[in-house]
Amino acid sequence: MSVSFLLRLALLVLLLTFLANPQAFEPVFAPFAANGAPAIYTQSSLVALTLSHLAMVAAATLAATIVSVGFAILVTRPSGREFLPLSRSIANIGQTFPPVAVLALAVPVFGFGPIPTLIALFLYGLLPVFENALTGLTSIPASVQEAARGVGMTGGQRLVGVELPLALPIILAGIRLTAVISLGTATIGSTVAARTLGEVIIAGLTSNNTAFVLQGGLIVAMLALFIHEGFALLETALSRRTGGAQPA
Amino acid sequence: MIEIQGITKAYDDVRAVDDVSLTIESGEIVTVVGTSGSGKTTLLRMINRLVEPTAGAILIDGRDNRDLPGHELRRAIGYAIQGYGLFPHRTVAENIATVPKLLGWERKRIDARVDELLALFHLEPDQFRARMPHELSGGQQQRIGVARALAAEPAVLLMDEPFGALDPIIRGKAQDDLIDIQRRFSTTIVLVTHGMEEAIRLGDRIAVMDKGKLLQFATPAEIIAHPATDFVAELVGSDDRAFRLLSLAPVADLLEPGDASGEPIDAAASLKDALAEALWSGRAALPVRRDGAIVGRVTRDSLIARAGRPQ
């Protein structure tokens, strides 16, 4: 077991302990709380906020993945090739449109709550998955594709049996990127009443309480770290199996 | 039997394959030789319909190859390519089992077939079954590629420069293996190569192509002795055609009664090897051995006479 593995394990234990019993960490955050303000956020349970935050990120990432991979498959088929530029533009627009602007536009339509945030995260998450899925599906060695046709696989069998499995490590890297970006971006959802860890940070900002800002920020950062690590491990295991290049 | 009838493939204005007709008998190895851009690979790929022809027809055992959907046709025809195209995410056994699985064979029958093929290609089944392609040497990958092509016992095997990436010694071994396997299963093999050496060594008959046209379709001896055009003559090469001719027949062909001294030569060895040995050891005749017994001799003069252009 390497030192870095032990370090990550220790961090994970630390995070779980904090979520389970935040009051125990009161002395750590007390110096950051000004004028006798409470050092630990207690208006909502941190566990509940974390779970709600994760659920929102998971839902948005899953939806973005399904749509992006679906489009990537479509535009890499012979019949869908002409839609490639169009779908690229759509994914690019999703990425260039700031999530805050999406929130501002979505609230009047859908009202306060989780929906505007989910839309913003979904749009923001499309591009990384789409681009990676496209790269993965188009970078399969020519000899492998030729062999897949030559042995008599149908188009569907080639997609499911050869193309998607070989593209999977690269697609996973795109999902990882989307999940990590969404994890940070989701915090702004609390400005429109979505239940995320942003609530803690915003409470800290409005009451000038650095201890709250730190708590919210640190939990989000650690979650991002673990999600990143988890995906990276999966990608490495998959590419190692096929002898491919290790993803960065 | 594969009957290719006036087949043409045109890309815009260029005719990659131009009105080619030839008939390949069952159980024969036909090598298709030509420079790059000669249309040889396109011709091969039209047999299993990876390329659809612009005009003409191809009949396999009397049936038009367009009677079946393309993917079903291809399951019945072995296909081995340069670069092998092994599926990198599947084990050796899974790679070999690809076509039987597509055909819905039973698990037991597939497993038995995989082991049989591994053994046939001198790969210990217990040791290789679970390996991934990237853990194999080039020569091993090549053998797995051919094993996969043969897995469903196809009557026809198409090969596109299958030995192109191998070093000379391993290539020679792979070519011998292919001939052994062909004799064993009497598979009809169509093999595309750019090397006349390989075409002569493997082909019962050779089809020479240039710029989409079939220039000559004949036995190796005929091609060497009577090239149809200057281009064919150039491909054969003039400097060692005498030796190529000798390499085609065994010592048994020139066996005569009589004695000779020195190390005997095997009756199955090629005439080329016999002449080389006679010249090297300075002997006018070599004893010939068959199954361990001396059965006669072969003389240097008869070998030299045989190396001349046939009439």
Coordinates of C-alpha atoms in Angstrom, one line a residue:
Chain A
M1 CA 0.0 0.0 0.0
S2 CA 1.5 3.3 -1.1
V3 CA 1.7 6.5 1.0
S4 CA -0.6 8.3 -1.3
F5 CA -3.2 5.6 -1.0
L6 CA -3.0 5.8 2.8
L7 CA -3.3 9.6 2.6
R8 CA -6.5 9.3 0.5
L9 CA -7.9 6.8 2.9
A10 CA -7.2 9.1 5.8
L11 CA -8.9 12.0 4.0
L12 CA -11.9 9.8 3.3
V13 CA -12.2 8.8 7.0
L14 CA -11.8 12.5 8.0
L15 CA -14.6 13.6 5.6
L16 CA -17.0 10.8 6.8
T17 CA -16.2 11.6 10.5
F18 CA -16.9 15.3 9.9
L19 CA -20.2 14.6 8.1
A20 CA -21.3 12.2 10.9
N21 CA -20.3 14.4 13.8
P22 CA -19.6 18.0 12.7
Q23 CA -19.7 19.3 16.3
A24 CA -16.5 17.4 17.1
F25 CA -14.7 19.7 14.7
E26 CA -15.9 22.9 16.4
P27 CA -12.5 23.8 17.8
V28 CA -11.0 23.6 14.3
F29 CA -13.4 26.1 12.8
A30 CA -13.9 28.3 15.8
P31 CA -11.0 30.6 15.0
F32 CA -12.7 31.4 11.6
A33 CA -16.0 32.4 13.2
A34 CA -16.1 36.1 14.0
N35 CA -17.7 37.6 17.2
G36 CA -18.9 34.4 18.8
A37 CA -20.9 33.3 15.8
P38 CA -21.5 29.6 15.6
A39 CA -18.5 27.7 14.0
I40 CA -20.5 24.8 12.7
Y41 CA -23.4 25.1 10.3
T42 CA -26.5 23.6 11.9
Q43 CA -29.6 25.0 10.0
S44 CA -29.6 21.9 7.9
S45 CA -27.9 18.5 8.4
L46 CA -24.6 18.5 6.5
V47 CA -25.2 14.8 5.6
A48 CA -28.5 15.6 4.0
L49 CA -27.1 18.5 2.1
T50 CA -24.2 16.4 0.9
L51 CA -26.5 13.6 -0.3
S52 CA -28.8 16.1 -2.0
H53 CA -25.8 17.7 -3.7
L54 CA -24.4 14.4 -4.9
A55 CA -27.8 13.3 -6.1
M56 CA -28.2 16.4 -8.2
V57 CA -24.7 16.1 -9.7
A58 CA -25.4 12.4 -10.4
A59 CA -28.7 13.0 -12.1
A60 CA -27.3 15.9 -14.3
T61 CA -24.2 13.9 -15.2
L62 CA -26.2 10.8 -16.0
A63 CA -28.5 12.7 -18.2
A64 CA -25.7 14.6 -19.9
T65 CA -23.9 11.2 -20.5
I66 CA -26.9 9.5 -22.0
V67 CA -27.6 12.4 -24.3
S68 CA -24.0 13.0 -25.3
V69 CA -23.0 9.4 -25.9
G70 CA -26.3 8.9 -27.8
F71 CA -25.5 11.8 -30.1
A72 CA -21.8 10.7 -30.4
I73 CA -23.0 7.3 -31.5
L74 CA -25.5 8.8 -33.9
V75 CA -23.1 11.1 -35.6
T76 CA -20.4 8.4 -36.0
R77 CA -22.8 6.1 -37.9
P78 CA -22.6 6.4 -41.7
S79 CA -26.2 7.6 -41.8
G80 CA -25.7 10.3 -39.2
R81 CA -22.4 11.8 -40.3
E82 CA -24.0 14.9 -41.6
F83 CA -25.3 15.9 -38.2
L84 CA -21.8 16.0 -36.7
P85 CA -21.2 19.8 -37.1
L86 CA -24.7 20.6 -35.8
S87 CA -24.3 18.5 -32.7
R88 CA -20.8 19.9 -32.1
S89 CA -22.3 23.4 -32.1
I90 CA -25.0 22.5 -29.7
A91 CA -22.6 21.0 -27.2
N92 CA -20.3 24.0 -27.6
I93 CA -23.1 26.4 -26.9
G94 CA -24.1 24.4 -23.8
Q95 CA -20.5 24.9 -22.6
T96 CA -20.1 28.6 -23.4
F97 CA -23.4 29.6 -21.8
P98 CA -22.6 30.5 -18.2
P99 CA -24.6 28.4 -15.6
V100 CA -25.6 31.5 -13.8
A101 CA -27.2 32.8 -16.9
V102 CA -29.0 29.5 -17.3
L103 CA -30.3 29.8 -13.8
A104 CA -31.5 33.3 -14.4
L105 CA -33.4 32.2 -17.5
A106 CA -34.8 29.0 -16.0
V107 CA -36.1 30.4 -12.8
P108 CA -38.9 32.4 -14.3
V109 CA -40.0 29.3 -16.3
F110 CA -39.6 26.5 -13.7
G111 CA -39.7 28.5 -10.5
F112 CA -37.3 28.1 -7.5
G113 CA -36.1 24.6 -6.6
P114 CA -33.8 22.0 -8.1
I115 CA -35.0 22.1 -11.7
P116 CA -33.1 25.2 -12.9
T117 CA -29.9 23.9 -11.4
L118 CA -30.3 20.5 -13.0
I119 CA -30.8 22.2 -16.4
A120 CA -27.7 24.3 -15.9
L121 CA -25.6 21.3 -14.8
F122 CA -26.9 19.2 -17.7
L123 CA -26.1 21.8 -20.3
Y124 CA -22.7 22.5 -18.9
G125 CA -21.9 18.8 -18.7
L126 CA -22.7 17.9 -22.3
L127 CA -19.5 19.0 -24.0
P128 CA -16.8 17.0 -22.2
V129 CA -18.7 13.7 -22.5
F130 CA -19.7 14.4 -26.1
E131 CA -16.1 15.4 -27.3
N132 CA -14.6 12.4 -25.5
A133 CA -17.2 9.9 -26.8
L134 CA -16.5 11.3 -30.3
T135 CA -12.8 10.9 -29.9
G136 CA -13.2 7.4 -28.4
L137 CA -15.5 6.2 -31.1
T138 CA -13.4 7.6 -34.0
S139 CA -10.0 6.5 -32.8
I140 CA -10.5 2.7 -33.0
P141 CA -7.7 1.1 -35.0
A142 CA -8.6 0.6 -38.7
S143 CA -7.5 -3.0 -38.6
V144 CA -9.8 -3.7 -35.7
Q145 CA -12.8 -2.2 -37.5
E146 CA -11.9 -4.0 -40.7
A147 CA -11.7 -7.3 -38.7
A148 CA -15.0 -6.6 -37.0
R149 CA -16.7 -6.2 -40.4
G150 CA -14.8 -9.1 -41.9
V151 CA -15.9 -11.6 -39.3
G152 CA -19.5 -10.8 -40.1
M153 CA -20.6 -8.6 -37.2
T154 CA -23.6 -6.4 -37.9
G155 CA -23.5 -2.6 -37.3
G156 CA -25.1 -3.1 -33.9
Q157 CA -22.8 -5.9 -32.9
R158 CA -19.8 -3.8 -33.8
L159 CA -21.1 -0.9 -31.8
V160 CA -21.9 -2.9 -28.7
G161 CA -19.2 -5.5 -28.9
V162 CA -16.2 -3.6 -30.2
E163 CA -16.6 0.2 -30.5
L164 CA -18.2 1.1 -27.2
P165 CA -16.0 -1.2 -25.0
L166 CA -12.8 0.2 -26.7
A167 CA -14.1 3.8 -26.4
L168 CA -15.2 3.3 -22.7
P169 CA -12.0 4.5 -21.0
I170 CA -12.1 7.8 -23.0
I171 CA -15.8 8.2 -22.4
L172 CA -15.2 7.7 -18.7
A173 CA -12.6 10.4 -18.7
G174 CA -15.3 12.8 -20.1
I175 CA -17.8 11.7 -17.5
R176 CA -15.2 12.3 -14.8
L177 CA -14.6 15.8 -16.1
T178 CA -18.3 16.6 -16.2
A179 CA -18.9 15.2 -12.7
V180 CA -16.1 17.2 -11.2
I181 CA -17.2 20.4 -12.9
S182 CA -20.8 19.8 -11.9
L183 CA -19.8 19.2 -8.3
G184 CA -18.3 22.7 -8.0
T185 CA -21.0 24.4 -10.2
A186 CA -23.9 22.9 -8.2
T187 CA -23.1 25.1 -5.3
I188 CA -24.5 28.1 -7.1
G189 CA -27.8 26.2 -7.2
S190 CA -28.5 27.3 -3.7
T191 CA -29.0 30.8 -4.9
V192 CA -32.3 29.6 -6.4
A193 CA -33.3 27.3 -3.5
A194 CA -31.8 24.0 -4.7
R195 CA -30.6 22.0 -1.7
T196 CA -26.8 21.8 -2.2
L197 CA -23.7 22.4 -0.2
G198 CA -23.8 25.9 -1.7
E199 CA -26.3 26.7 1.1
V200 CA -23.5 26.5 3.7
I201 CA -21.2 28.7 1.6
I202 CA -23.8 31.3 0.9
A203 CA -24.9 31.4 4.6
G204 CA -21.2 32.1 5.4
L205 CA -20.9 34.8 2.8
T206 CA -24.1 36.6 3.9
S207 CA -23.3 36.5 7.6
N208 CA -19.6 37.1 7.1
N209 CA -18.8 33.8 8.7
T210 CA -15.6 32.3 7.1
A211 CA -16.0 29.1 9.1
F212 CA -19.2 28.2 7.1
V213 CA -17.6 29.1 3.8
L214 CA -14.7 26.8 4.7
Q215 CA -16.9 23.9 5.7
G216 CA -19.0 24.0 2.5
G217 CA -16.0 24.6 0.3
L218 CA -13.9 21.8 1.9
I219 CA -16.6 19.2 1.7
V220 CA -17.2 20.0 -2.0
A221 CA -13.5 19.9 -2.7
M222 CA -13.0 16.6 -1.1
L223 CA -16.0 15.0 -2.8
A224 CA -14.5 16.3 -6.1
L225 CA -11.2 14.7 -5.3
F226 CA -12.7 11.3 -4.5
I227 CA -14.9 11.3 -7.6
H228 CA -12.0 12.2 -9.7
E229 CA -9.9 9.4 -8.1
G230 CA -12.6 6.8 -8.5
F231 CA -13.1 7.4 -12.2
A232 CA -9.4 7.6 -12.8
L233 CA -8.9 4.2 -11.1
L234 CA -11.6 2.7 -13.3
E235 CA -10.2 4.2 -16.5
T236 CA -6.7 2.9 -15.7
A237 CA -8.0 -0.6 -14.9
L238 CA -9.9 -0.7 -18.2
S239 CA -7.1 0.6 -20.4
R240 CA -4.6 -1.7 -18.7
R241 CA -6.8 -4.6 -19.6
T242 CA -6.6 -3.7 -23.3
G243 CA -3.0 -2.7 -23.1
G244 CA -3.9 0.8 -24.3
A245 CA -2.3 4.1 -23.3
Q246 CA -2.9 5.2 -19.7
P247 CA -5.3 8.1 -19.6
A248 CA -3.8 11.3 -18.2
Chain B
M1 CA -15.2 -23.0 -56.2
I2 CA -15.1 -19.2 -56.6
E3 CA -16.1 -17.9 -60.0
I4 CA -15.3 -14.2 -60.5
Q5 CA -17.2 -13.0 -63.6
G6 CA -16.3 -9.7 -65.2
I7 CA -16.0 -7.9 -61.9
T8 CA -15.4 -4.2 -61.9
K9 CA -15.1 -1.6 -59.1
A10 CA -15.0 2.0 -60.1
Y11 CA -14.5 4.9 -57.7
D12 CA -15.6 8.0 -59.6
D13 CA -13.5 7.8 -62.8
V14 CA -10.9 5.4 -61.5
R15 CA -11.4 1.7 -62.1
A16 CA -9.7 0.0 -59.1
V17 CA -10.7 -3.4 -60.5
D18 CA -11.4 -3.5 -64.2
D19 CA -13.4 -6.4 -65.7
V20 CA -11.5 -9.2 -64.0
S21 CA -12.7 -12.8 -64.5
L22 CA -11.1 -15.9 -63.0
T23 CA -12.1 -19.2 -61.5
I24 CA -10.6 -20.5 -58.3
E25 CA -11.0 -24.3 -57.8
S26 CA -12.0 -25.7 -54.4
G27 CA -9.1 -26.6 -52.2
E28 CA -6.6 -24.5 -54.2
I29 CA -4.3 -21.7 -53.0
V30 CA -4.5 -18.8 -55.3
T31 CA -2.1 -15.9 -54.6
V32 CA -3.0 -12.5 -56.0
V33 CA 0.1 -10.4 -56.6
G34 CA 0.6 -6.9 -57.7
T35 CA 2.1 -3.5 -56.7
S36 CA 0.1 -1.2 -54.4
G37 CA -2.8 0.3 -56.2
S38 CA -3.1 -2.7 -58.5
G39 CA -6.6 -3.5 -57.2
K40 CA -5.6 -6.8 -55.6
T41 CA -7.1 -6.0 -52.2
T42 CA -10.2 -4.5 -53.7
L43 CA -10.7 -7.7 -55.7
L44 CA -10.3 -9.8 -52.5
R45 CA -12.7 -7.6 -50.5
M46 CA -15.4 -8.0 -53.2
I47 CA -15.4 -11.8 -52.6
N48 CA -16.8 -11.3 -49.1
R49 CA -18.5 -8.0 -50.0
L50 CA -16.6 -5.7 -47.8
V51 CA -16.6 -3.8 -51.1
E52 CA -19.6 -4.0 -53.4
P53 CA -18.8 -4.3 -57.1
T54 CA -19.9 -1.8 -59.7
A55 CA -20.4 -4.5 -62.3
G56 CA -20.0 -8.2 -62.6
A57 CA -20.8 -11.1 -60.3
I58 CA -19.0 -13.5 -57.9
L59 CA -20.3 -17.0 -57.5
I60 CA -19.2 -19.1 -54.5
D61 CA -20.0 -22.8 -55.1
G62 CA -22.5 -21.8 -57.7
R63 CA -24.3 -19.3 -55.6
D64 CA -24.2 -15.5 -56.1
N65 CA -22.5 -14.0 -53.1
R66 CA -25.3 -11.4 -53.0
D67 CA -27.9 -14.0 -52.2
L68 CA -27.2 -13.6 -48.4
P69 CA -26.9 -10.4 -46.4
G70 CA -23.3 -9.2 -46.3
H71 CA -22.7 -10.1 -42.6
E72 CA -24.1 -13.6 -43.0
L73 CA -21.9 -14.2 -46.1
R74 CA -18.8 -13.0 -44.2
R75 CA -19.5 -15.4 -41.3
A76 CA -19.1 -18.2 -43.7
I77 CA -15.8 -16.9 -45.2
G78 CA -12.6 -16.7 -43.2
Y79 CA -10.8 -13.4 -43.3
A80 CA -7.3 -12.6 -42.1
I81 CA -5.6 -9.2 -42.6
Q82 CA -2.3 -7.5 -42.2
G83 CA -2.2 -6.0 -38.7
Y84 CA -4.4 -9.0 -37.7
G85 CA -7.1 -6.8 -36.2
L86 CA -7.4 -8.7 -33.0
F87 CA -10.0 -7.3 -30.6
P88 CA -7.7 -5.7 -27.9
H89 CA -10.4 -6.0 -25.2
R90 CA -11.0 -9.7 -25.6
T91 CA -8.9 -12.7 -24.6
V92 CA -7.2 -14.9 -27.1
A93 CA -10.0 -17.5 -26.7
E94 CA -12.7 -14.9 -27.1
N95 CA -11.0 -13.6 -30.2
I96 CA -10.9 -17.0 -31.8
A97 CA -14.5 -17.8 -30.7
T98 CA -15.8 -14.6 -32.5
V99 CA -17.5 -16.2 -35.5
P100 CA -18.7 -19.4 -33.8
K101 CA -20.3 -17.2 -31.2
L102 CA -22.0 -15.1 -33.9
L103 CA -23.2 -18.3 -35.4
G104 CA -24.7 -19.4 -32.1
W105 CA -22.6 -22.5 -31.5
E106 CA -22.9 -24.3 -28.2
R107 CA -20.4 -23.3 -25.5
K108 CA -18.8 -26.7 -25.3
R109 CA -18.3 -26.9 -29.1
I110 CA -16.7 -23.4 -29.1
D111 CA -14.3 -24.3 -26.2
A112 CA -13.3 -27.5 -28.0
R113 CA -12.7 -25.7 -31.2
V114 CA -10.6 -22.9 -29.6
D115 CA -8.4 -25.5 -27.9
E116 CA -8.0 -27.4 -31.1
L117 CA -7.0 -24.4 -33.1
L118 CA -4.5 -23.2 -30.4
A119 CA -2.9 -26.6 -30.5
L120 CA -2.8 -26.6 -34.3
F121 CA -0.9 -23.3 -34.2
H122 CA 1.6 -24.6 -31.7
L123 CA 0.2 -22.4 -28.8
E124 CA -0.3 -24.3 -25.6
P125 CA -4.1 -23.8 -24.9
D126 CA -3.8 -23.7 -21.1
Q127 CA -1.1 -21.0 -21.4
F128 CA -2.7 -18.8 -24.1
R129 CA -6.5 -19.1 -23.8
A130 CA -6.8 -16.3 -21.2
R131 CA -4.1 -14.0 -22.5
M132 CA -4.9 -10.6 -24.0
P133 CA -3.7 -9.8 -27.5
H134 CA -1.2 -7.1 -26.3
E135 CA 0.6 -9.8 -24.3
L136 CA 1.5 -11.7 -27.5
S137 CA 4.4 -11.4 -29.9
G138 CA 3.7 -10.4 -33.5
G139 CA 4.1 -14.0 -34.7
Q140 CA 1.6 -15.2 -32.0
Q141 CA -0.9 -12.4 -32.9
Q142 CA -0.7 -13.4 -36.5
R143 CA -1.4 -17.0 -35.7
I144 CA -4.4 -16.0 -33.5
G145 CA -5.6 -13.9 -36.4
V146 CA -5.6 -16.9 -38.8
A147 CA -7.1 -19.2 -36.0
R148 CA -10.0 -16.7 -35.7
A149 CA -10.5 -16.7 -39.4
L150 CA -10.6 -20.5 -39.4
A151 CA -12.7 -21.0 -36.3
A152 CA -16.0 -21.7 -37.9
E153 CA -14.5 -24.1 -40.4
P154 CA -15.0 -21.9 -43.5
A155 CA -14.6 -23.5 -46.9
V156 CA -13.0 -20.3 -48.1
L157 CA -10.2 -18.3 -46.5
L158 CA -9.3 -14.8 -47.7
M159 CA -6.0 -13.4 -46.6
D160 CA -4.7 -9.8 -47.2
E161 CA -1.0 -9.7 -46.7
P162 CA -1.2 -11.8 -43.6
F163 CA 2.5 -12.2 -43.2
G164 CA 3.5 -8.7 -44.2
A165 CA 4.6 -7.5 -40.7
L166 CA 6.6 -10.6 -39.7
D167 CA 10.3 -10.9 -39.9
P168 CA 11.7 -13.4 -42.5
I169 CA 12.3 -16.4 -40.3
I170 CA 8.9 -16.2 -38.6
R171 CA 7.3 -15.5 -41.9
G172 CA 8.7 -18.7 -43.4
K173 CA 7.4 -20.7 -40.5
A174 CA 4.0 -19.1 -40.8
Q175 CA 3.9 -19.9 -44.5
D176 CA 4.7 -23.5 -43.8
D177 CA 2.0 -23.6 -41.2
L178 CA -0.5 -22.2 -43.7
I179 CA 0.3 -24.9 -46.3
D180 CA 0.0 -27.6 -43.6
I181 CA -3.4 -26.3 -42.5
Q182 CA -4.6 -26.0 -46.1
R183 CA -3.6 -29.6 -46.8
R184 CA -5.4 -30.7 -43.7
F185 CA -8.7 -28.9 -44.2
S186 CA -8.5 -28.5 -48.0
T187 CA -9.6 -24.9 -47.5
T188 CA -9.8 -22.8 -50.6
I189 CA -7.4 -19.9 -50.0
V190 CA -7.1 -16.6 -51.8
L191 CA -4.1 -14.7 -50.5
V192 CA -3.1 -11.2 -51.5
T193 CA 0.6 -10.3 -51.4
H194 CA 2.9 -7.7 -53.0
G195 CA 5.8 -10.2 -53.0
M196 CA 6.3 -12.5 -56.0
E197 CA 8.5 -14.7 -53.7
E198 CA 5.6 -15.3 -51.4
A199 CA 3.2 -15.7 -54.3
I200 CA 5.3 -18.4 -55.9
R201 CA 6.0 -20.2 -52.6
L202 CA 2.3 -20.4 -51.6
G203 CA 0.3 -20.3 -54.7
D204 CA -1.0 -23.3 -56.7
R205 CA -1.8 -20.6 -59.2
I206 CA -0.9 -17.0 -59.2
A207 CA -3.0 -14.1 -60.4
V208 CA -0.9 -11.1 -61.4
M209 CA -2.7 -7.7 -61.3
D210 CA -1.7 -4.2 -62.5
K211 CA -3.8 -1.1 -62.6
G212 CA -7.0 -3.0 -62.0
K213 CA -6.4 -5.5 -64.7
L214 CA -5.6 -9.2 -64.5
L215 CA -2.5 -9.7 -66.5
Q216 CA -1.9 -13.4 -66.1
F217 CA -3.5 -16.3 -64.1
A218 CA -1.3 -19.4 -64.2
T219 CA 0.8 -21.8 -62.2
P220 CA 4.1 -20.5 -60.8
A221 CA 6.1 -22.5 -63.3
E222 CA 4.1 -21.1 -66.2
I223 CA 4.5 -17.5 -64.8
I224 CA 8.2 -17.9 -64.4
A225 CA 8.8 -19.6 -67.8
H226 CA 6.3 -17.6 -69.9
P227 CA 5.4 -14.3 -68.3
A228 CA 2.5 -12.8 -70.3
T229 CA 3.7 -9.3 -70.2
D230 CA 6.9 -7.3 -69.5
F231 CA 5.4 -6.2 -66.2
V232 CA 4.9 -9.8 -65.1
A233 CA 8.5 -10.6 -66.2
E234 CA 9.7 -7.7 -64.1
L235 CA 7.8 -8.8 -61.1
V236 CA 9.3 -12.3 -61.4
G237 CA 12.7 -10.8 -61.8
S238 CA 15.3 -12.2 -64.3
D239 CA 18.3 -12.7 -62.0
D240 CA 17.0 -15.7 -60.0
R241 CA 14.2 -17.1 -62.1
A242 CA 16.2 -20.3 -62.8
F243 CA 16.4 -21.0 -59.0
R244 CA 12.7 -20.1 -58.5
L245 CA 11.8 -22.6 -61.1
L246 CA 13.9 -25.3 -59.3
S247 CA 12.4 -24.4 -56.0
L248 CA 9.0 -25.5 -57.2
A249 CA 9.7 -29.2 -57.6
P250 CA 11.0 -31.9 -55.2
V251 CA 14.2 -33.9 -55.6
A252 CA 12.0 -37.0 -56.2
D253 CA 11.2 -35.6 -59.7
L254 CA 14.8 -36.1 -60.9
L255 CA 15.5 -39.3 -58.9
E256 CA 17.5 -41.8 -60.9
P257 CA 19.0 -45.2 -60.0
G258 CA 22.7 -45.2 -59.2
D259 CA 25.2 -44.5 -56.4
A260 CA 26.7 -41.3 -55.1
S261 CA 28.9 -40.5 -52.1
G262 CA 28.6 -38.1 -49.3
E263 CA 25.7 -36.7 -47.2
P264 CA 22.3 -37.8 -48.7
I265 CA 19.5 -35.3 -49.5
D266 CA 15.8 -35.9 -48.7
A267 CA 13.5 -36.8 -51.6
A268 CA 11.1 -34.1 -50.4
A269 CA 13.7 -31.3 -50.5
S270 CA 13.4 -28.9 -53.4
L271 CA 15.6 -29.1 -56.5
K272 CA 17.0 -25.7 -55.6
D273 CA 18.3 -27.1 -52.3
A274 CA 19.8 -30.1 -54.1
L275 CA 21.6 -28.0 -56.6
A276 CA 22.9 -25.6 -53.9
E277 CA 24.2 -28.6 -52.0
A278 CA 25.8 -30.2 -55.1
L279 CA 27.6 -26.9 -55.9
W280 CA 28.6 -26.2 -52.4
S281 CA 30.1 -29.6 -51.7
G282 CA 31.6 -30.0 -55.3
R283 CA 29.8 -33.3 -56.0
A284 CA 28.5 -34.3 -59.4
A285 CA 25.7 -36.4 -57.8
L286 CA 24.0 -36.6 -54.4
P287 CA 22.5 -39.8 -52.8
V288 CA 18.7 -39.4 -52.3
R289 CA 17.1 -40.6 -49.1
R290 CA 13.5 -41.4 -48.5
D291 CA 12.1 -42.6 -45.2
G292 CA 15.7 -43.2 -44.0
A293 CA 16.8 -45.4 -46.9
I294 CA 18.9 -44.5 -49.9
V295 CA 16.7 -44.9 -52.9
G296 CA 18.9 -43.5 -55.7
R297 CA 20.7 -40.3 -56.7
V298 CA 20.2 -37.0 -58.3
T299 CA 22.9 -35.6 -60.6
R300 CA 24.1 -32.0 -60.9
D301 CA 23.8 -32.1 -64.7
S302 CA 20.1 -33.1 -64.5
L303 CA 19.5 -30.3 -62.0
I304 CA 21.2 -27.8 -64.2
A305 CA 19.3 -29.0 -67.3
R306 CA 16.0 -28.6 -65.3
A307 CA 16.8 -25.0 -64.4
G308 CA 16.7 -23.9 -68.1
R309 CA 13.6 -22.2 -69.5
P310 CA 11.0 -24.9 -70.2
Q311 CA 9.9 -25.3 -73.8

